[in-house]
Amino acid sequence: MKAEVWVRVGFYLVEAAVLSLALIGGLMLAGSAARRYGVTFPALTSHRMIAIVLGLVAVSAALGELAGPHVILHYYAAATILAAGAGAWSLSKAATALAARPKAP
Amino acid sequence: MIQDLRRAEEGTTFECDLCIVGAGAAGITIASQFIGRRPSVLLLESGGLEFEEDSQALHAFENLGLPRIRDTRYRFFGGTTNAWDGRCAPLSAGDFAVRSWVPHSGWPLTPADLQPYSAAAHAACGLRTTEYGSQLAASIGAGLPPLDPAKVSPHFWQFNPEGPYRFGPRHVAALAAASNVRVLLHANAVNVRAAPNGGTVDSVDIRTLEGRTGKVRARFVVLCGGGIENARLLLLSNNVSGRGLGNGRDLVGRFLMDHPRRVCAEVLPRDAHAFQDMFSAYRSQEGARVVLGVELAPALQAEEGLLGCGALFYYTDDELSGTLALLRLLGGAESSEQPSELARDVWRVMADMDEIVINVRRRVLRPGKDVLIRPRTVTMLCDVEQAPNPDSRVTLSRERDALGCSQARVDWRVTDQERRTMRTLTLAVGQEFGRLNFARTRLGEWLAAPTGSATYHEAHHHMGTTRMADSPSAGVVSPSGQVFGIDNLYVAGSSVFPTSGHVNPTLTILMLSLRLADHLLARV
């Protein structure tokens, strides 16, 4: 039995919002790490954030409706980006601290 | 009205138009059809309204054949529906047909004869739909597995969504309030007395465990005591013929059938969640609770000379499941108790977050589905149709019960045809699951050899001992349920089944009972 349409739409919006937090958080951490290394990373403007949220709503709804509730690839993707961003940020932080140490004469 | 024979005068004679012996699914259903009608009805129940040890002890029997559990029937108001799990499915059209490879097969009825009673029988069990095919699959959003229809078919069973339907508590108030129906408790039928010419029955002798006796004079009598007791009472009723009532051809008690049941394979799914998602409980738009399993295709039965066979998949929970840990934590939170393994359970929740996410999504997107808990093992449990076998039978023992009546002597015999059927279904399921990349299956060791003996669990479905037939040479009762040669004696329940199919019998019992009630309403 399928849930009411408005329940499903509401669920996809909430799911996309939660995943957006992880995805955008991961991208922000990755951007911060990239800047430490002097690498150019696209800025996360409000337009881009809205695009990410809407894209996730679309992915969430498509997977939920077509593949069923047990396919959660978008969760894995968001979790991977968050983990990668956090890892890159941690490494860059450590590398910066190492570089800032006084060098032996 | 509800009365107790223990409080009646010694030797009371009860007069009625219709006497129903046994207040189980069949007896209560027939009695309910007479509420508010003209004929007076007396419904005899051996026990009381609740379970009593001494009444239950009357079910003791002598066992000669395959091992059987003693307490699989219940002897109080509601009968064995006091213990059933409520699984229902109708017989298939093929179950009614004569099959050349199944001796003694074929019903004297067609599915069309029972169809008018299908909706009422489903309603009488609290079931929400009469559909079992593709319409039901569409209504529950089930993606049926693309199994080869020449070998294996998906098969649905249905349950009452509110839990097992107990006929006793459900009907007691209506029967008690009916002015033309009297329920007589603790009234054990010990003899059905035939008239001297043997062509009719006059009365039913009744007795309590305390020794109080009585008599029921009825224009019509219906036996609804179950697959073993119906045969036993006919054999005990020998005041005119020493062989018992309706037993001129020595057929009463023969063809005892059950559904031999056993775990046939371990299933190793490729994706445990996806497998469990498919072969698990569903809820339809009408609120029906159904379970998907598999059955042996009729084409393969005909090709290899096999019987009907169905299987459901059972799951044992993986203790490492995050969902299980979360449920334990929430249960502990609700009951304000400290969970026994708090740290481990928190870790399991964190480590198994994907399963929890899946369950959250299922709860919202498919609210009718059960929670998924990753299974540690998946087993395939088969119920097989039992071939009608005249040597599998109920006779009378020399042992006596507390009423002084001969106990039943049960000689349940299962042939190699049932084992071959289970083996073929299991191998076919294994091949199909392999082809579809669903799972691998590990055949049970007891099925490794193509032939051999086996023991089974009974499914507590006693059938066939007063089988229905077109003629007295082939059975005990006519298609209407009337005992051949006795004008006013009828039998209802699974004892009249000529063949059993592989599905649970209650739904068919109810259809036959409703049909018999219609017949009796026209006659009584």
XYZ file of C-alpha atoms in Angstrom:
629
model
C 0.000 0.000 0.000
C 1.394 3.395 -0.982
C 1.330 6.344 1.367
C -0.674 9.442 0.501
C 0.955 11.706 -2.095
C 1.402 14.629 0.275
C 3.101 12.377 2.843
C 5.524 11.152 0.208
C 6.276 14.659 -1.082
C 6.834 15.862 2.467
C 9.128 12.936 3.157
C 11.236 13.601 0.053
C 11.603 17.272 1.021
C 12.723 16.398 4.546
C 15.051 13.693 3.252
C 16.590 16.086 0.735
C 17.035 18.740 3.432
C 18.854 16.297 5.721
C 21.057 15.000 2.917
C 21.754 18.573 1.777
C 23.209 19.344 5.175
C 25.630 16.461 4.791
C 26.416 17.181 1.143
C 26.838 20.935 1.511
C 28.804 20.466 4.726
C 31.149 18.067 2.933
C 31.595 20.456 0.029
C 32.312 23.361 2.381
C 34.956 21.362 4.211
C 36.482 20.263 0.905
C 36.500 23.915 -0.299
C 38.215 25.005 2.876
C 40.850 22.319 2.433
C 41.351 23.262 -1.202
C 41.892 26.918 -0.298
C 44.592 25.913 2.192
C 46.459 24.252 -0.660
C 45.824 27.242 -2.899
C 43.551 25.260 -5.215
C 40.568 27.042 -6.733
C 37.249 25.527 -5.551
C 33.873 26.753 -6.809
C 32.196 28.981 -4.246
C 28.979 27.657 -2.696
C 26.637 30.483 -3.553
C 23.023 30.465 -2.386
C 21.903 29.672 -5.946
C 24.136 26.620 -6.011
C 22.898 25.473 -2.607
C 19.288 25.742 -3.746
C 20.237 23.779 -6.868
C 21.790 21.061 -4.690
C 18.666 20.816 -2.498
C 16.324 20.655 -5.487
C 18.575 18.105 -7.193
C 18.468 15.948 -4.085
C 14.661 16.216 -3.936
C 14.567 14.942 -7.521
C 17.030 12.106 -6.855
C 15.269 11.143 -3.630
C 11.850 11.053 -5.276
C 13.122 9.206 -8.341
C 14.838 6.517 -6.304
C 11.934 6.226 -3.854
C 9.307 5.909 -6.561
C 11.194 3.858 -9.119
C 13.647 1.726 -7.139
C 11.827 1.389 -3.831
C 12.617 2.309 -0.257
C 15.532 -0.056 0.149
C 17.698 1.680 -2.500
C 19.612 4.406 -0.667
C 22.406 5.287 -3.079
C 21.907 9.019 -2.424
C 22.571 8.448 1.276
C 25.812 6.664 0.446
C 26.785 9.497 -1.940
C 26.088 12.235 0.622
C 27.879 10.295 3.356
C 30.886 9.704 1.085
C 31.191 13.410 0.191
C 30.868 14.411 3.844
C 33.507 11.886 4.863
C 35.827 12.903 2.002
C 35.387 16.606 2.832
C 36.045 16.001 6.513
C 39.108 13.886 5.676
C 40.525 16.475 3.295
C 39.893 19.244 5.802
C 41.650 17.297 8.576
C 44.637 16.540 6.355
C 44.943 20.141 5.193
C 44.741 21.360 8.777
C 47.507 18.997 9.836
C 49.640 19.873 6.816
C 49.249 23.617 7.484
C 50.257 23.162 11.112
C 53.282 21.135 10.025
C 54.347 23.778 7.503
C 54.001 26.545 10.123
C 56.523 24.897 12.473
C 59.873 26.740 12.749
C 62.503 25.081 10.587
C 65.884 24.055 11.901
C 68.697 26.461 10.898
C -28.943 -18.856 25.345
C -25.987 -20.608 26.987
C -26.584 -23.541 29.336
C -24.375 -26.048 31.089
C -25.263 -29.731 31.124
C -23.609 -30.019 34.529
C -26.438 -27.890 35.947
C -29.277 -29.675 34.130
C -31.487 -32.351 35.673
C -30.152 -35.884 35.316
C -31.642 -37.532 32.244
C -32.925 -34.316 30.675
C -34.078 -34.676 27.091
C -33.432 -31.593 24.973
C -35.685 -31.115 21.964
C -34.599 -29.156 18.894
C -34.849 -29.064 15.119
C -31.118 -29.114 14.535
C -28.428 -30.505 16.806
C -24.863 -29.428 16.012
C -22.145 -31.506 17.659
C -19.045 -29.382 18.192
C -18.603 -25.625 18.565
C -15.544 -25.055 16.407
C -15.276 -23.094 13.165
C -17.803 -25.274 11.318
C -20.322 -25.676 14.153
C -20.349 -22.006 15.127
C -20.635 -20.931 11.492
C -23.638 -23.165 10.858
C -25.310 -22.161 14.125
C -24.759 -18.480 13.327
C -26.628 -18.879 10.044
C -29.707 -19.995 11.974
C -29.823 -17.000 14.328
C -33.216 -15.327 13.989
C -34.620 -18.120 11.815
C -37.522 -20.376 12.625
C -35.757 -23.707 13.426
C -34.504 -24.282 16.963
C -30.823 -25.153 17.218
C -28.843 -26.863 19.962
C -25.066 -26.442 19.732
C -23.199 -29.017 21.839
C -19.759 -28.194 23.196
C -17.653 -30.752 25.028
C -15.773 -28.171 27.069
C -16.663 -24.851 28.599
C -16.085 -21.304 27.449
C -12.447 -21.498 28.572
C -9.716 -24.142 28.451
C -10.098 -26.941 31.021
C -7.553 -29.692 31.537
C -10.047 -32.507 32.115
C -12.076 -31.712 28.982
C -8.884 -31.432 26.960
C -7.800 -34.868 28.209
C -10.695 -36.371 26.241
C -8.665 -35.677 23.114
C -6.057 -38.269 24.106
C -5.528 -40.879 21.417
C -3.464 -43.960 20.717
C -0.874 -43.337 18.052
C 0.295 -46.051 15.658
C 1.698 -44.176 12.691
C 4.094 -41.256 12.309
C 4.732 -39.314 15.520
C 2.036 -36.790 16.305
C 1.691 -34.095 18.926
C -1.246 -34.711 21.249
C -2.627 -31.261 21.948
C -3.141 -29.941 18.464
C -6.908 -29.705 18.875
C -8.751 -27.690 21.477
C -11.843 -28.869 23.256
C -13.627 -25.745 24.402
C -15.947 -23.196 22.844
C -14.349 -22.106 19.558
C -12.524 -25.416 19.112
C -9.118 -25.369 17.495
C -9.613 -21.799 16.286
C -8.609 -20.973 19.861
C -5.057 -21.823 18.850
C -4.668 -21.275 15.098
C -2.485 -18.579 13.584
C -5.192 -17.571 11.101
C -3.395 -18.339 7.841
C -5.917 -18.721 5.011
C -5.988 -19.415 1.292
C -8.582 -21.056 -0.934
C -8.054 -24.351 -2.703
C -7.051 -24.002 -6.344
C -9.216 -25.270 -9.203
C -6.748 -28.103 -9.745
C -7.295 -29.350 -6.191
C -10.901 -30.246 -7.073
C -9.999 -32.146 -10.232
C -9.436 -35.849 -10.753
C -5.707 -36.385 -11.290
C -4.703 -39.685 -12.822
C -1.453 -39.722 -10.816
C -3.221 -39.171 -7.463
C -5.398 -42.191 -6.585
C -8.769 -41.304 -5.018
C -8.428 -37.662 -6.096
C -11.269 -35.460 -7.263
C -14.077 -33.691 -5.453
C -17.737 -34.211 -6.267
C -17.913 -30.411 -6.216
C -16.388 -27.777 -8.456
C -14.925 -24.429 -7.392
C -18.092 -22.855 -8.847
C -20.169 -24.705 -6.223
C -18.234 -22.991 -3.432
C -17.744 -19.619 -5.118
C -21.081 -18.166 -3.874
C -19.842 -18.675 -0.300
C -16.342 -17.285 -0.803
C -17.063 -13.690 0.230
C -19.018 -14.720 3.321
C -16.349 -17.239 4.337
C -13.634 -14.612 4.022
C -15.712 -12.182 6.052
C -16.326 -14.877 8.671
C -12.548 -15.091 9.216
C -12.150 -11.323 9.283
C -10.286 -11.351 5.958
C -10.418 -8.205 3.855
C -10.127 -9.437 0.290
C -11.126 -12.451 -1.764
C -8.417 -11.788 -4.361
C -5.226 -13.851 -4.416
C -3.833 -13.284 -7.898
C -2.408 -10.415 -9.915
C -5.146 -8.055 -8.694
C -3.993 -8.572 -5.126
C -0.350 -8.113 -6.180
C -1.265 -4.783 -7.788
C -3.220 -3.683 -4.742
C -0.329 -4.318 -2.366
C 2.347 -3.003 -4.731
C 4.170 -6.315 -4.751
C 6.654 -6.870 -7.550
C 6.101 -10.549 -8.189
C 9.279 -12.483 -8.935
C 9.485 -13.518 -12.622
C 9.554 -17.236 -11.810
C 9.130 -19.790 -14.580
C 5.358 -20.486 -14.446
C 5.954 -24.028 -15.688
C 7.861 -24.789 -12.480
C 7.063 -22.465 -9.611
C 4.401 -19.816 -9.033
C 4.160 -17.027 -6.487
C 1.413 -17.773 -3.967
C -0.366 -15.545 -1.464
C -1.730 -16.480 1.945
C -3.914 -14.117 3.892
C -4.182 -13.339 7.602
C -6.696 -11.385 9.605
C -4.982 -7.990 10.029
C -6.122 -7.808 13.650
C -4.569 -11.148 14.603
C -5.892 -14.694 14.612
C -9.676 -14.805 14.469
C -10.994 -16.664 17.519
C -14.456 -17.983 16.713
C -15.435 -18.532 20.352
C -15.063 -15.012 21.734
C -16.251 -13.499 18.440
C -19.559 -15.363 18.354
C -20.440 -16.126 21.942
C -22.465 -12.962 22.526
C -24.561 -13.307 19.371
C -25.278 -16.974 20.049
C -26.117 -16.257 23.677
C -28.561 -13.550 22.636
C -30.297 -15.649 19.968
C -33.730 -16.819 21.031
C -33.732 -19.907 18.800
C -30.159 -21.075 19.478
C -29.063 -22.798 22.653
C -25.408 -23.562 23.415
C -24.987 -26.495 25.783
C -21.575 -26.604 27.452
C -19.823 -29.664 28.894
C -22.096 -31.828 26.782
C -19.997 -34.645 25.314
C -21.724 -36.509 22.505
C -20.982 -40.180 23.142
C -23.414 -41.875 20.800
C -25.618 -40.903 17.882
C -28.594 -43.260 18.058
C -29.935 -44.547 14.776
C -33.562 -45.570 14.305
C -34.024 -49.349 14.120
C -34.186 -49.227 10.313
C -30.838 -47.422 10.253
C -32.116 -44.854 7.768
C -32.382 -41.947 10.208
C -30.962 -40.904 13.556
C -33.261 -40.291 16.524
C -31.151 -38.750 19.189
C -27.706 -37.979 20.524
C -26.591 -39.302 23.906
C -24.678 -36.702 25.900
C -22.700 -36.967 29.097
C -20.616 -34.782 31.370
C -17.319 -35.762 32.912
C -19.112 -35.783 36.278
C -21.410 -38.545 35.018
C -24.563 -36.552 34.339
C -26.354 -37.869 31.261
C -28.889 -36.451 28.880
C -30.325 -36.888 25.452
C -30.922 -34.617 22.483
C -33.876 -35.382 20.265
C -33.372 -33.614 16.966
C -34.871 -33.744 13.519
C -31.423 -33.210 12.027
C -27.927 -33.756 13.394
C -24.672 -32.278 12.091
C -21.313 -33.547 13.295
C -18.724 -30.753 13.498
C -16.169 -32.323 15.818
C -13.109 -32.187 13.566
C -11.206 -34.644 11.401
C -10.585 -37.195 14.136
C -13.651 -36.822 16.373
C -16.220 -36.970 13.558
C -14.928 -40.377 12.509
C -14.604 -41.537 16.106
C -18.200 -40.597 16.965
C -19.552 -42.375 13.879
C -17.565 -45.485 14.813
C -18.746 -45.262 18.422
C -22.390 -44.988 17.320
C -23.004 -48.679 16.763
C -26.400 -49.397 18.315
C -27.801 -50.581 14.960
C -24.736 -51.533 12.957
C -21.733 -52.911 14.784
C -19.405 -51.154 12.343
C -20.732 -47.722 13.244
C -22.931 -45.204 11.499
C -22.401 -44.684 7.784
C -19.681 -47.302 7.777
C -21.288 -49.986 5.640
C -18.337 -49.856 3.249
C -15.652 -49.575 5.932
C -14.720 -46.078 4.804
C -15.278 -44.115 8.014
C -11.912 -43.106 9.447
C -9.937 -43.990 6.323
C -8.032 -41.466 4.168
C -6.751 -39.535 7.187
C -4.723 -36.626 5.837
C -2.744 -33.754 7.262
C -0.304 -31.371 5.637
C 3.131 -32.922 6.136
C 5.364 -29.989 6.975
C 9.111 -29.636 7.094
C 11.996 -27.235 6.477
C 13.261 -28.199 3.026
C 16.108 -25.777 2.404
C 18.240 -22.993 3.722
C 18.144 -19.943 1.475
C 21.192 -17.705 1.058
C 19.922 -14.479 -0.540
C 22.203 -12.292 -2.629
C 20.597 -9.203 -1.069
C 18.967 -10.191 2.213
C 16.910 -7.012 2.495
C 15.589 -7.206 -1.057
C 14.699 -10.888 -0.622
C 12.950 -10.277 2.666
C 11.199 -7.275 1.168
C 9.672 -9.480 -1.510
C 8.859 -12.614 0.477
C 7.314 -11.038 3.528
C 4.062 -9.552 4.765
C 2.150 -6.951 2.806
C -0.912 -4.881 3.532
C -3.364 -4.213 0.711
C -5.355 -1.052 0.076
C -8.343 -2.770 1.698
C -6.233 -3.425 4.794
C -5.732 -7.120 4.076
C -2.564 -8.661 5.496
C -1.017 -11.091 3.048
C 2.226 -13.053 2.833
C 3.954 -14.045 -0.366
C 5.433 -17.509 -0.805
C 5.731 -20.003 -3.650
C 3.935 -23.125 -4.819
C 4.674 -25.972 -7.200
C 3.225 -25.237 -10.637
C 0.352 -27.520 -11.746
C 2.213 -28.289 -14.995
C 5.149 -29.754 -13.100
C 2.801 -31.714 -10.836
C 1.195 -33.324 -13.878
C 4.502 -33.910 -15.643
C 6.207 -35.653 -12.723
C 3.182 -37.171 -10.964
C 3.379 -34.941 -7.891
C 1.070 -33.357 -5.353
C 0.340 -29.762 -4.473
C 3.021 -28.080 -2.378
C 3.563 -24.563 -1.079
C 6.341 -22.885 0.857
C 6.850 -19.799 2.951
C 10.164 -18.276 3.950
C 11.006 -17.791 7.607
C 13.681 -15.497 8.957
C 15.737 -15.620 12.117
C 17.008 -12.210 13.151
C 20.688 -11.314 12.956
C 21.685 -10.232 16.458
C 24.000 -7.609 14.916
C 21.102 -5.862 13.189
C 21.029 -2.132 13.924
C 17.251 -2.063 13.706
C 16.987 -4.787 16.314
C 19.391 -2.853 18.561
C 17.397 0.341 18.042
C 14.149 -1.434 18.875
C 15.792 -2.772 22.040
C 16.980 0.713 22.968
C 13.557 2.227 22.313
C 11.887 -0.593 24.226
C 14.229 0.100 27.138
C 13.455 3.801 26.914
C 9.715 3.132 26.976
C 9.864 0.834 29.950
C 12.453 3.009 31.763
C 14.677 -0.042 32.075
C 18.396 0.005 31.492
C 19.063 -1.965 28.297
C 21.304 -4.883 29.094
C 23.841 -4.105 26.387
C 23.572 -0.323 26.075
C 27.029 0.400 24.670
C 26.922 -2.504 22.243
C 23.461 -1.588 21.042
C 24.447 2.056 20.476
C 27.437 0.844 18.468
C 25.260 -1.564 16.466
C 22.870 1.279 15.642
C 25.728 3.465 14.422
C 27.357 0.651 12.483
C 24.139 -0.418 10.823
C 22.682 2.967 10.011
C 21.829 1.961 6.452
C 19.346 -0.667 7.657
C 17.737 1.905 9.922
C 17.494 4.404 7.060
C 15.853 1.726 4.908
C 13.319 1.000 7.625
C 12.531 4.691 8.104
C 11.948 5.016 4.358
C 9.797 1.847 4.313
C 7.749 3.081 7.234
C 6.912 6.310 5.375
C 6.807 5.150 1.765
C 5.262 1.703 2.325
C 3.372 1.962 5.595
C 1.888 -1.516 5.209
C 5.238 -3.294 5.265
C 6.815 -4.893 8.283
C 10.119 -3.692 9.708
C 13.097 -5.338 7.989
C 15.600 -6.988 10.267
C 18.569 -8.482 8.448
C 18.131 -12.248 8.710
C 20.813 -14.530 10.067
C 19.205 -17.473 8.318
C 16.367 -17.864 5.863
C 14.570 -21.184 5.758
C 12.016 -22.530 3.338
C 9.163 -24.282 5.127
C 7.015 -26.503 2.926
C 3.461 -27.757 3.425
C 2.614 -30.564 1.053
C -0.731 -32.000 0.037
C -1.097 -35.538 1.328
C -2.208 -38.152 -1.149
C -5.477 -39.817 -0.049
C -4.446 -43.174 1.359
C -7.032 -45.654 2.684
C -4.414 -47.166 5.005
C -3.899 -43.851 6.761
C -6.804 -43.989 9.156
C -8.601 -43.459 12.435
C -10.058 -46.496 14.187
C -11.154 -47.185 17.757
C -8.611 -48.074 20.409
C -9.061 -50.485 23.286
C -8.058 -47.633 25.570
C -10.994 -45.750 27.082
C -11.369 -42.116 27.914
C -12.851 -40.679 31.124
C -16.366 -41.044 29.643
C -15.839 -44.744 29.053
C -15.673 -44.343 25.278
C -12.987 -45.891 23.119
C -10.204 -43.464 22.330
C -9.258 -42.805 18.726
C -6.415 -44.869 17.327
C -4.559 -42.747 14.784
C -2.418 -44.364 12.115
C -1.121 -41.467 10.038
C 0.826 -42.699 7.016
C 2.682 -40.608 4.493
C 4.070 -42.066 1.274
C 7.150 -41.242 -0.792
C 5.020 -39.165 -3.173
C 4.855 -36.353 -0.605
C 8.624 -36.404 -0.123
C 9.273 -36.384 -3.870
C 6.927 -33.427 -4.195
C 8.742 -31.432 -1.528
C 12.093 -32.271 -3.089
C 10.985 -31.225 -6.569
C 9.575 -27.912 -5.333
C 12.762 -27.179 -3.392
C 15.004 -27.984 -6.359
C 12.805 -25.929 -8.699
C 12.878 -22.951 -6.330
C 16.659 -23.295 -6.077
C 17.035 -23.317 -9.859
C 14.740 -20.327 -10.311
C 16.361 -18.281 -7.548
C 19.748 -19.074 -9.078
C 18.622 -18.100 -12.578
C 17.224 -14.807 -11.293
C 20.289 -14.221 -9.110
C 18.024 -13.886 -6.045
C 19.643 -16.482 -3.858
C 21.336 -19.814 -3.575
C 19.534 -22.617 -1.777
C 20.967 -25.450 0.272
C 18.780 -28.538 0.047
C 17.939 -30.137 3.392
C 20.003 -33.260 3.989
C 16.888 -35.362 4.434
C 15.999 -34.571 0.811
C 19.439 -35.288 -0.640
C 18.528 -38.709 -2.044
C 15.765 -38.872 -4.670
C 13.836 -41.431 -2.604
C 13.754 -42.449 1.021
C 11.680 -42.341 4.174
C 11.139 -39.215 6.206
C 9.375 -37.902 9.256
C 7.282 -34.779 9.202
C 5.699 -32.261 11.480
C 1.953 -32.319 11.182
C 0.251 -29.027 10.453
C -2.620 -29.937 12.818
C -5.032 -30.134 9.875
C -6.935 -33.396 10.241
C -8.839 -34.141 7.067
C -10.469 -36.814 4.952
C -11.857 -39.307 7.479
C -15.496 -38.928 6.355
C -14.723 -38.045 2.784
C -17.230 -36.574 0.377
C -18.043 -38.520 -2.787
C -20.638 -38.985 -5.474
C -21.479 -42.490 -4.340
C -21.355 -44.516 -1.098
C -18.758 -46.808 -2.649
C -16.247 -43.969 -2.721
C -17.035 -41.947 0.367
C -18.995 -41.425 3.553
C -20.974 -38.273 2.792
C -22.740 -36.941 -0.279
C -21.828 -33.614 -1.903
C -24.316 -31.906 0.416
C -22.575 -33.378 3.480
C -25.302 -35.925 4.256
C -24.093 -39.314 5.462
C -24.957 -41.809 2.748
C -27.993 -43.857 3.709
C -28.948 -41.734 6.748
C -31.474 -39.113 5.833
C -31.001 -36.642 8.691
C -27.327 -36.977 9.626
C -24.731 -34.606 8.200
C -21.011 -34.024 8.650
C -19.215 -30.684 8.330
C -15.599 -29.691 8.597
C -12.337 -30.862 7.093
C -13.198 -34.534 7.630
C -15.285 -34.359 4.432
C -12.363 -33.203 2.244
C -11.605 -35.839 -0.435
C -8.225 -34.178 -1.074
C -6.472 -31.520 0.905
C -4.548 -29.241 -1.436
C -1.539 -27.667 0.252
C -3.332 -24.676 1.771
C -4.753 -24.302 5.246
C -8.242 -25.797 5.430
C -10.264 -23.280 7.457
C -11.473 -21.162 4.556
C -12.735 -24.255 2.724
C -14.321 -25.545 5.942
C -16.256 -22.281 6.212
C -17.389 -22.305 2.576
C -18.638 -25.882 2.960
C -20.325 -25.020 6.271
C -22.121 -22.030 4.795
C -23.226 -24.193 1.890
C -24.484 -26.866 4.271
C -26.296 -24.225 6.339
C -28.134 -23.090 3.208
C -29.074 -26.692 2.481
C -30.292 -27.260 6.027
C -32.258 -24.010 6.129
C -34.231 -25.320 3.172
C -34.781 -28.709 4.823
C -35.131 -28.175 8.551
